[in-house]
XYZ file of C-alpha atoms in Angstrom:
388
model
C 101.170 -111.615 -175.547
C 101.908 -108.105 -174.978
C 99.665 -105.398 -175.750
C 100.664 -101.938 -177.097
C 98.050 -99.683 -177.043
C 97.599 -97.702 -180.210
C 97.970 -93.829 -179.739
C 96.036 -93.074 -183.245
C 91.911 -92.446 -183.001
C 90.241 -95.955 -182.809
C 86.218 -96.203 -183.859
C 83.967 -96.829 -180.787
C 82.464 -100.287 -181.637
C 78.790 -101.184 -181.295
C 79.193 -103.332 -178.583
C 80.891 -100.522 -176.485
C 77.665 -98.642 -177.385
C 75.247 -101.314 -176.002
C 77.491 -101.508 -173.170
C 76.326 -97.805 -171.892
C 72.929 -98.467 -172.514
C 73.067 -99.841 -168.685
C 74.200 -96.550 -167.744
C 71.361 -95.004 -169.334
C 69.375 -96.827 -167.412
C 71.748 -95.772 -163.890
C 71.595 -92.240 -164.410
C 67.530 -91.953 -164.817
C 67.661 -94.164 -161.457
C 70.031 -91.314 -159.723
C 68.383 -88.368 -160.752
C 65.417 -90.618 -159.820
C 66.936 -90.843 -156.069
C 67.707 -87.450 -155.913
C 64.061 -86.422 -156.817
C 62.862 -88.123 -154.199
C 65.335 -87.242 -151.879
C 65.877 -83.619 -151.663
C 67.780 -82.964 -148.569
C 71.722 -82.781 -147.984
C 71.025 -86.272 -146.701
C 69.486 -87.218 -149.893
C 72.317 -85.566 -152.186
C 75.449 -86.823 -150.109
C 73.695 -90.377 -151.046
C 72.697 -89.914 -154.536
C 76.654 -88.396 -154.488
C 78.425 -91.853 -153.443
C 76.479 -93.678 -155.764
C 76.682 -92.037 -158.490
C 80.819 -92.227 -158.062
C 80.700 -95.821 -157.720
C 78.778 -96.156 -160.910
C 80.909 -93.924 -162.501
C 83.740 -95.819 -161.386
C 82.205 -98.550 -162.763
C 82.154 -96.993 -165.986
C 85.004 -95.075 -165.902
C 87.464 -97.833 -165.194
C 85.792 -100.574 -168.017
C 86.321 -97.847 -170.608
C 89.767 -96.944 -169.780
C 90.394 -101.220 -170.105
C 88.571 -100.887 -173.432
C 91.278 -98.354 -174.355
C 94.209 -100.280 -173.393
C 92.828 -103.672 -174.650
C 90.380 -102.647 -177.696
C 86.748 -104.493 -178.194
C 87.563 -106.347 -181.255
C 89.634 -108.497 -178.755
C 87.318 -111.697 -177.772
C 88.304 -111.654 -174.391
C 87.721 -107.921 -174.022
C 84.046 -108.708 -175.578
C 83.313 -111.201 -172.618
C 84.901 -109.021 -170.401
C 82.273 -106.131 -171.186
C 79.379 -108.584 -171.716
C 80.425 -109.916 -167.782
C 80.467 -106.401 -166.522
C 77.441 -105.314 -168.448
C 75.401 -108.133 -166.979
C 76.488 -107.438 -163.712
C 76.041 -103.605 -163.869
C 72.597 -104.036 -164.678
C 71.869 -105.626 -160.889
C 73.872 -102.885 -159.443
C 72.099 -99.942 -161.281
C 69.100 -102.005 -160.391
C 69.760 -101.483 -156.713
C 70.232 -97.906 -156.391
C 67.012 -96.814 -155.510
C 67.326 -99.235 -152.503
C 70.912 -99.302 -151.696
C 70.478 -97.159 -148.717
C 67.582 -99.921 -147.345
C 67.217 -103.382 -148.366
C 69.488 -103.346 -151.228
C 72.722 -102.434 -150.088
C 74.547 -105.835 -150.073
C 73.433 -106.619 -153.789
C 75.011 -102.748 -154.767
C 78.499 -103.284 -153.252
C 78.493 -106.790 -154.265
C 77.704 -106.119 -157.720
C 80.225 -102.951 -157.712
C 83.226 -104.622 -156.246
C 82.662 -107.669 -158.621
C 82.990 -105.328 -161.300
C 85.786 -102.889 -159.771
C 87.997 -106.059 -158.404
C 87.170 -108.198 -161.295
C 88.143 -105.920 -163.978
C 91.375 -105.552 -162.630
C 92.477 -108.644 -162.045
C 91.404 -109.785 -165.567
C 93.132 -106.745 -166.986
C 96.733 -107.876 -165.364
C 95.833 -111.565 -166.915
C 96.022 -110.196 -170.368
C 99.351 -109.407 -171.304
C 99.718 -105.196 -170.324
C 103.257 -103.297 -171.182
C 105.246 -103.171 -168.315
C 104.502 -100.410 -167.035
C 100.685 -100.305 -166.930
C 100.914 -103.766 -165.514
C 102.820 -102.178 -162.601
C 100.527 -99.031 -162.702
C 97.445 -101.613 -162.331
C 99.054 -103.593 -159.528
C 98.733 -100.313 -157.630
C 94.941 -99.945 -158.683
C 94.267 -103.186 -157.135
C 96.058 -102.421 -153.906
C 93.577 -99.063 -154.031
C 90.793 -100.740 -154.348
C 90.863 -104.051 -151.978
C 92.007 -100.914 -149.189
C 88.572 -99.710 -149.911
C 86.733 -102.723 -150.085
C 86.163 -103.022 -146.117
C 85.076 -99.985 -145.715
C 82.058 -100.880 -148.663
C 81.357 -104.367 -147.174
C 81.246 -102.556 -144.036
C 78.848 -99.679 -144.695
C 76.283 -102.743 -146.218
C 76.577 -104.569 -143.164
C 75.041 -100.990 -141.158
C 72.304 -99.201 -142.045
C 70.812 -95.620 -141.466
C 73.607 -92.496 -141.685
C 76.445 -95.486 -140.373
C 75.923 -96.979 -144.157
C 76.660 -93.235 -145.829
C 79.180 -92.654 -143.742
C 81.026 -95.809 -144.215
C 80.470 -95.559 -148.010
C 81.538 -91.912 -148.092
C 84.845 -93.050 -146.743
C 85.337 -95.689 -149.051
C 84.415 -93.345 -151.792
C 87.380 -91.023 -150.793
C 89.877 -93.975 -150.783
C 88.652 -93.956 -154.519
C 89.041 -90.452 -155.290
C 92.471 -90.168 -153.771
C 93.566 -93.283 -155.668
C 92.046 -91.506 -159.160
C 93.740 -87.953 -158.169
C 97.264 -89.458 -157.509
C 96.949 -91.915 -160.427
C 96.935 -94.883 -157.704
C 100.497 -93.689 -156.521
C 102.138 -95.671 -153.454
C 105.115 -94.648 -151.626
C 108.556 -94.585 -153.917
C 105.911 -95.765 -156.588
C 103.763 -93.817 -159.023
C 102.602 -93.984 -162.992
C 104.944 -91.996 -165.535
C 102.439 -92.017 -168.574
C 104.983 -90.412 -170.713
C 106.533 -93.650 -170.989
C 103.235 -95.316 -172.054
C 101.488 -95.239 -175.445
C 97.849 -94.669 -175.024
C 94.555 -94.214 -177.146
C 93.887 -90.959 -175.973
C 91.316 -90.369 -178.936
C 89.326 -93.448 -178.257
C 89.097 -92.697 -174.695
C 87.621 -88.745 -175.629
C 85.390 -90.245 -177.996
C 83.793 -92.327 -175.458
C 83.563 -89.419 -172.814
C 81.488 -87.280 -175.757
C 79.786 -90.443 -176.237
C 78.740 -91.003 -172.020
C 77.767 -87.135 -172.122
C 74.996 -87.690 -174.864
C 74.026 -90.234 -172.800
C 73.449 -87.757 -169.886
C 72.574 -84.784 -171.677
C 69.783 -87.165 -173.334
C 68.640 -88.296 -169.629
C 67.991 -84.413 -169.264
C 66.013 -84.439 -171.774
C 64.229 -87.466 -171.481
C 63.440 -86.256 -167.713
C 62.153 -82.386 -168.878
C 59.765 -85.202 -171.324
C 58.619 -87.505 -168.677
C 57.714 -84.232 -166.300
C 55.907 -82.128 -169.089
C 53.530 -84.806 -169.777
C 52.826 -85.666 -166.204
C 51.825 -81.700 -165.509
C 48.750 -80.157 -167.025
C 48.865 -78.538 -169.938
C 48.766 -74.857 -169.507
C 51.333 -72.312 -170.645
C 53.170 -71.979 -167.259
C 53.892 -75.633 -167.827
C 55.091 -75.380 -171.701
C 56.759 -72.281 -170.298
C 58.955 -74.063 -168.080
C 59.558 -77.123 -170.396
C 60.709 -74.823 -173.320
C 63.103 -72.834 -171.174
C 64.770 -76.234 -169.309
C 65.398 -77.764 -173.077
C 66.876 -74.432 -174.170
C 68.925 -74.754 -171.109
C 70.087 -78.054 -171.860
C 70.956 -77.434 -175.905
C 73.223 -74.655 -174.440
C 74.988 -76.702 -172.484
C 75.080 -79.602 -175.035
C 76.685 -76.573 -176.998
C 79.082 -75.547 -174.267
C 80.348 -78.587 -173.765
C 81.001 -79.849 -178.027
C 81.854 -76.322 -179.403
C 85.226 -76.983 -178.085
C 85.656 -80.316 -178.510
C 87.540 -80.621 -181.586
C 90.025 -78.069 -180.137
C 90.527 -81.076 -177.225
C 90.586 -83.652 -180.345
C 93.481 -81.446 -181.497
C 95.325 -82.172 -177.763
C 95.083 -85.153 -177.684
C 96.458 -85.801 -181.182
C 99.261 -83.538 -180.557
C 100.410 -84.184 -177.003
C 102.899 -86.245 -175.992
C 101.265 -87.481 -172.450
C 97.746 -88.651 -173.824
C 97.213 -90.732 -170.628
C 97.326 -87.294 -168.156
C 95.127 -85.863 -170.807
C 92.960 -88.275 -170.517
C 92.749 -88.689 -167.114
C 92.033 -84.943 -166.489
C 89.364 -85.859 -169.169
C 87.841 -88.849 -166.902
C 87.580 -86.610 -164.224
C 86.213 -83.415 -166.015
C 83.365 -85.859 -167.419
C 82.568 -87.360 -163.848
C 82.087 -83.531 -162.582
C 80.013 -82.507 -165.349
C 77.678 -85.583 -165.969
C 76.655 -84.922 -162.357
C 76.177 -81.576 -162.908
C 74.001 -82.733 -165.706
C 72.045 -84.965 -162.522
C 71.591 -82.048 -160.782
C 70.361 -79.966 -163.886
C 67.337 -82.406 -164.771
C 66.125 -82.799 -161.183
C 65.764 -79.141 -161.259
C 63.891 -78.643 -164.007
C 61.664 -81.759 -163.139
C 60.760 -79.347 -160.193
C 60.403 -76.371 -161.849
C 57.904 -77.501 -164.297
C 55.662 -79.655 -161.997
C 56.055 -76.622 -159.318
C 56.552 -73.228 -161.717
C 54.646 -71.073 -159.290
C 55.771 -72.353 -155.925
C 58.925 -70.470 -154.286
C 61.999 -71.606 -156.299
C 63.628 -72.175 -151.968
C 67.438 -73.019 -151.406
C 66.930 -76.511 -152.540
C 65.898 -75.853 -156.182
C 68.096 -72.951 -156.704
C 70.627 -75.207 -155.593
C 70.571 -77.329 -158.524
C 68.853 -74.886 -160.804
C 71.984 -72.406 -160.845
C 74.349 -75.121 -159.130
C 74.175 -77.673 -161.743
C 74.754 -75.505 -164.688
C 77.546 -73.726 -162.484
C 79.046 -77.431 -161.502
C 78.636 -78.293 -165.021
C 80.435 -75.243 -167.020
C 83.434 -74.531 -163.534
C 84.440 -78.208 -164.732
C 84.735 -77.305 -168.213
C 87.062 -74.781 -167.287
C 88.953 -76.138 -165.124
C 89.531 -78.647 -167.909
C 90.127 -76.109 -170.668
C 93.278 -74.819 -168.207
C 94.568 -77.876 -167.386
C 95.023 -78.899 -171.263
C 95.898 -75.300 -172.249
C 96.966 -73.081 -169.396
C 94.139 -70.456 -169.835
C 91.328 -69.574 -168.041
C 88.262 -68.378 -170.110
C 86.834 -64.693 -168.515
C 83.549 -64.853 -170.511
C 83.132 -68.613 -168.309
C 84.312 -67.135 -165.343
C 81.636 -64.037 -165.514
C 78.984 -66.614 -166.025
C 80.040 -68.562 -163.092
C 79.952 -65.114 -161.097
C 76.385 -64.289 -162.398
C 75.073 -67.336 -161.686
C 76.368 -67.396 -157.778
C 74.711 -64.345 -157.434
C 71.341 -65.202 -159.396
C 71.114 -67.828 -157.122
C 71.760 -66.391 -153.854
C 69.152 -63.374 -155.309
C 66.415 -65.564 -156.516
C 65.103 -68.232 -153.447
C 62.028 -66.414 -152.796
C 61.046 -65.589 -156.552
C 58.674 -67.823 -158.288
C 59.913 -71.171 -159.508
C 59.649 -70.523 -163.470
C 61.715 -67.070 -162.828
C 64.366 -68.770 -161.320
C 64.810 -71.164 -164.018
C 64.388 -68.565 -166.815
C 67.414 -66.705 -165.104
C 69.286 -69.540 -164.851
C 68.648 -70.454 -168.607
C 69.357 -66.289 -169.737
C 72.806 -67.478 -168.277
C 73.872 -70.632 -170.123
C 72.495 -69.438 -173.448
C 73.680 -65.869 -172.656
C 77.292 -67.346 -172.343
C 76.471 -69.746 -175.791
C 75.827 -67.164 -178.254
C 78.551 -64.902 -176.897
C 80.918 -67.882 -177.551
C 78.803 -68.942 -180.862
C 79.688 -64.810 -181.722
C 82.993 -64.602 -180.839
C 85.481 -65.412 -183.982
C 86.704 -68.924 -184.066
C 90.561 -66.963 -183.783
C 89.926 -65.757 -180.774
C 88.534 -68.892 -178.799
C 91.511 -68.396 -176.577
C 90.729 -64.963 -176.170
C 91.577 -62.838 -172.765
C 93.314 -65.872 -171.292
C 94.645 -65.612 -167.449
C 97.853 -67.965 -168.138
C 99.739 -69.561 -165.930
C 102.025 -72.887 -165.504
C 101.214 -76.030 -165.794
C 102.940 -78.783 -163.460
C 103.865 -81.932 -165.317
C 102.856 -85.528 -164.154
């Protein structure tokens, strides 16, 4: 049977819903690992897992686009990986010690699996070709994951860091091979089903940020340097929950109206992996702000304190130009202003740091909540825009 994937907006089921509830679960664990691990060390791990598991997720939702959830054998297929993400997430905290053979096992019986059973299922022609290609990108990797669990110590990072640029180099070239690459014109795609799922995964994160500024203010003493700090990291976060969904509907509007959904949606996948661990590096911060407000804020903190809102909104728009060949100047002065608050700021106090940081993002929200809805393309740098 072949399977034409319907371009027109498809309703996110509730099984595809309790299928991210394991990655609710994976993200605490990474912010987890990066909270305890606060050295470049520490953050160049937390970084290749948190692309594997994003892979992970990544990859199963695009399958769920091509082949759609009320399919049985799409259900089983989701139930499979879900059972089997749940030992992977489960490892993360120990995948650089004793738990590194049941992570990459785990993640390559998902990544491999997936793959095979979506060229078993009856594809178009040409994503059956494209995903031939995919698997050829990921075996190549494979070694190099089996590998780094057979080492340990910086041998297992580095191994692992390789494999996870065989990955990204696959994803960037859409799994091209020589005389061989993916013309998504020719393929229709449910570019609506696979945005609604990316807004979907960011709750998810932007609910892990708040769950984590919860979890710190009521392990700190109550005082008002600690309700200080907790009230300016939420206000943080709603402005980049607002940041992120003001112009979402305007990206709804793409992807209704283009006539290469699949690039959109690719640039989409990777615009959400940028800014969901952006969204990592936000809620570690503020987990150290509040349970260290009058400490110095150091390099580490204002790393991720003006870092992950800077990761977080640069990768908005870069997306933004991609779809519509302009570059936003009121994101581009915030982006400035928080380089230099952070370079400014090591030595200040903790809480000042973060209320900076905050006077930022929100600063940038209301002058976008301000600004009439005509001229949300206002003062755009154009330029071209290479086609796939």
């Amino acid at each position: 049977m072949e399977l034409a994937s319907d371009p027109a907006r498809r309703e996110v089921t509730p099984l595809e819903l309790f299928f991210d509830l394991v990655y609710v679960f994976a993200i605490g664990q990474l912010s987890h690992q990066l909270l305890a691990h606060p050295t470049w060390t520490g953050a160049a791990q937390t970084l290749v897992l948190y692309l594997a598991v994003y892979a992970a997720w990544a990859y199963t939702t695009w399958a769920v686009t091509l082949v759609p959830a009320e399919d049985p054998r799409t259900r089983r297929m989701l139930l499979a990986v879900m059972l089997v993400g749940l030992f992977m997430n489960a490892a993360i905290p120990r995948a650089f010690g004793d738990a590194g053979w049941v992570f990459v096992v785990t993640f390559l019986l998902i990544h491999l699996g997936r793959t095979i059973w979506l060229l078993r299922v009856g594809l178009d022609e040409v994503n059956q070709e494209h995903f031939r290609r995919v698997l050829v990108w990921f075996v190549a990797a494979a070694p190099l994951w089996l590998t780094g669990a057979a080492v340990g110590g910086g041998a297992r990072l580095a191994w692992w860091a390789a494999a996870t640029l065989v990955e990204l180099a696959g994803t960037g070239t859409a799994h091209a091979l020589p005389g061989r690459r993916l013309e998504s014109r020719q393929v229709g795609f449910a570019g609506g089903h696979l945005l609604e799922r990316g807004r979907l995964f960011m709750i998810i994160a932007l609910g892990e940020t708040v769950l984590t500024t919860g979890v710190a203010l009521t392990a700190a003493p109550y005082e008002p340097m600690t309700l200080l700090t907790a009230g300016v990291a939420l206000t943080g976060t709603m402005a980049l929950f607002w940041l992120f969904f003001s112009r979402s509907e305007r990206v709804v509007r793409h992807y209704e109206r283009t006539e290469d959904p699949m690039r959109a949606g690719r640039s989409g996948v990777i615009s959400l992996m940028v800014s969901v661990a952006g969204l990592i590096v936000v809620a570690v911060a503020d987990e150290r702000v509040i349970a260290h407000p009058s400490e110095h804020a150091g390099v580490a903190t204002n790393l991720m304190l003006f870092g992950g809102p800077a990761l977080f909104i640069a990768t908005q728009t870069w997306h933004g130009a991609t779809l519509f060949d302009d570059l936003d100047r009121s994101r581009l002065v915030a982006l400035s202003a928080l380089v230099v608050a952070g370079v400014a700021t090591p030595a200040a106090p903790a809480y000042l740091a973060a209320v900076i940081a905050a006077a930022i993002v929100v600063g940038l929200a209301v002058f976008e909540e301000r600004r009439p809805t005509g001229d949300a393309q206002a003062q755009p740098i154009t330029r071209g825009r290479p086609h796939n």
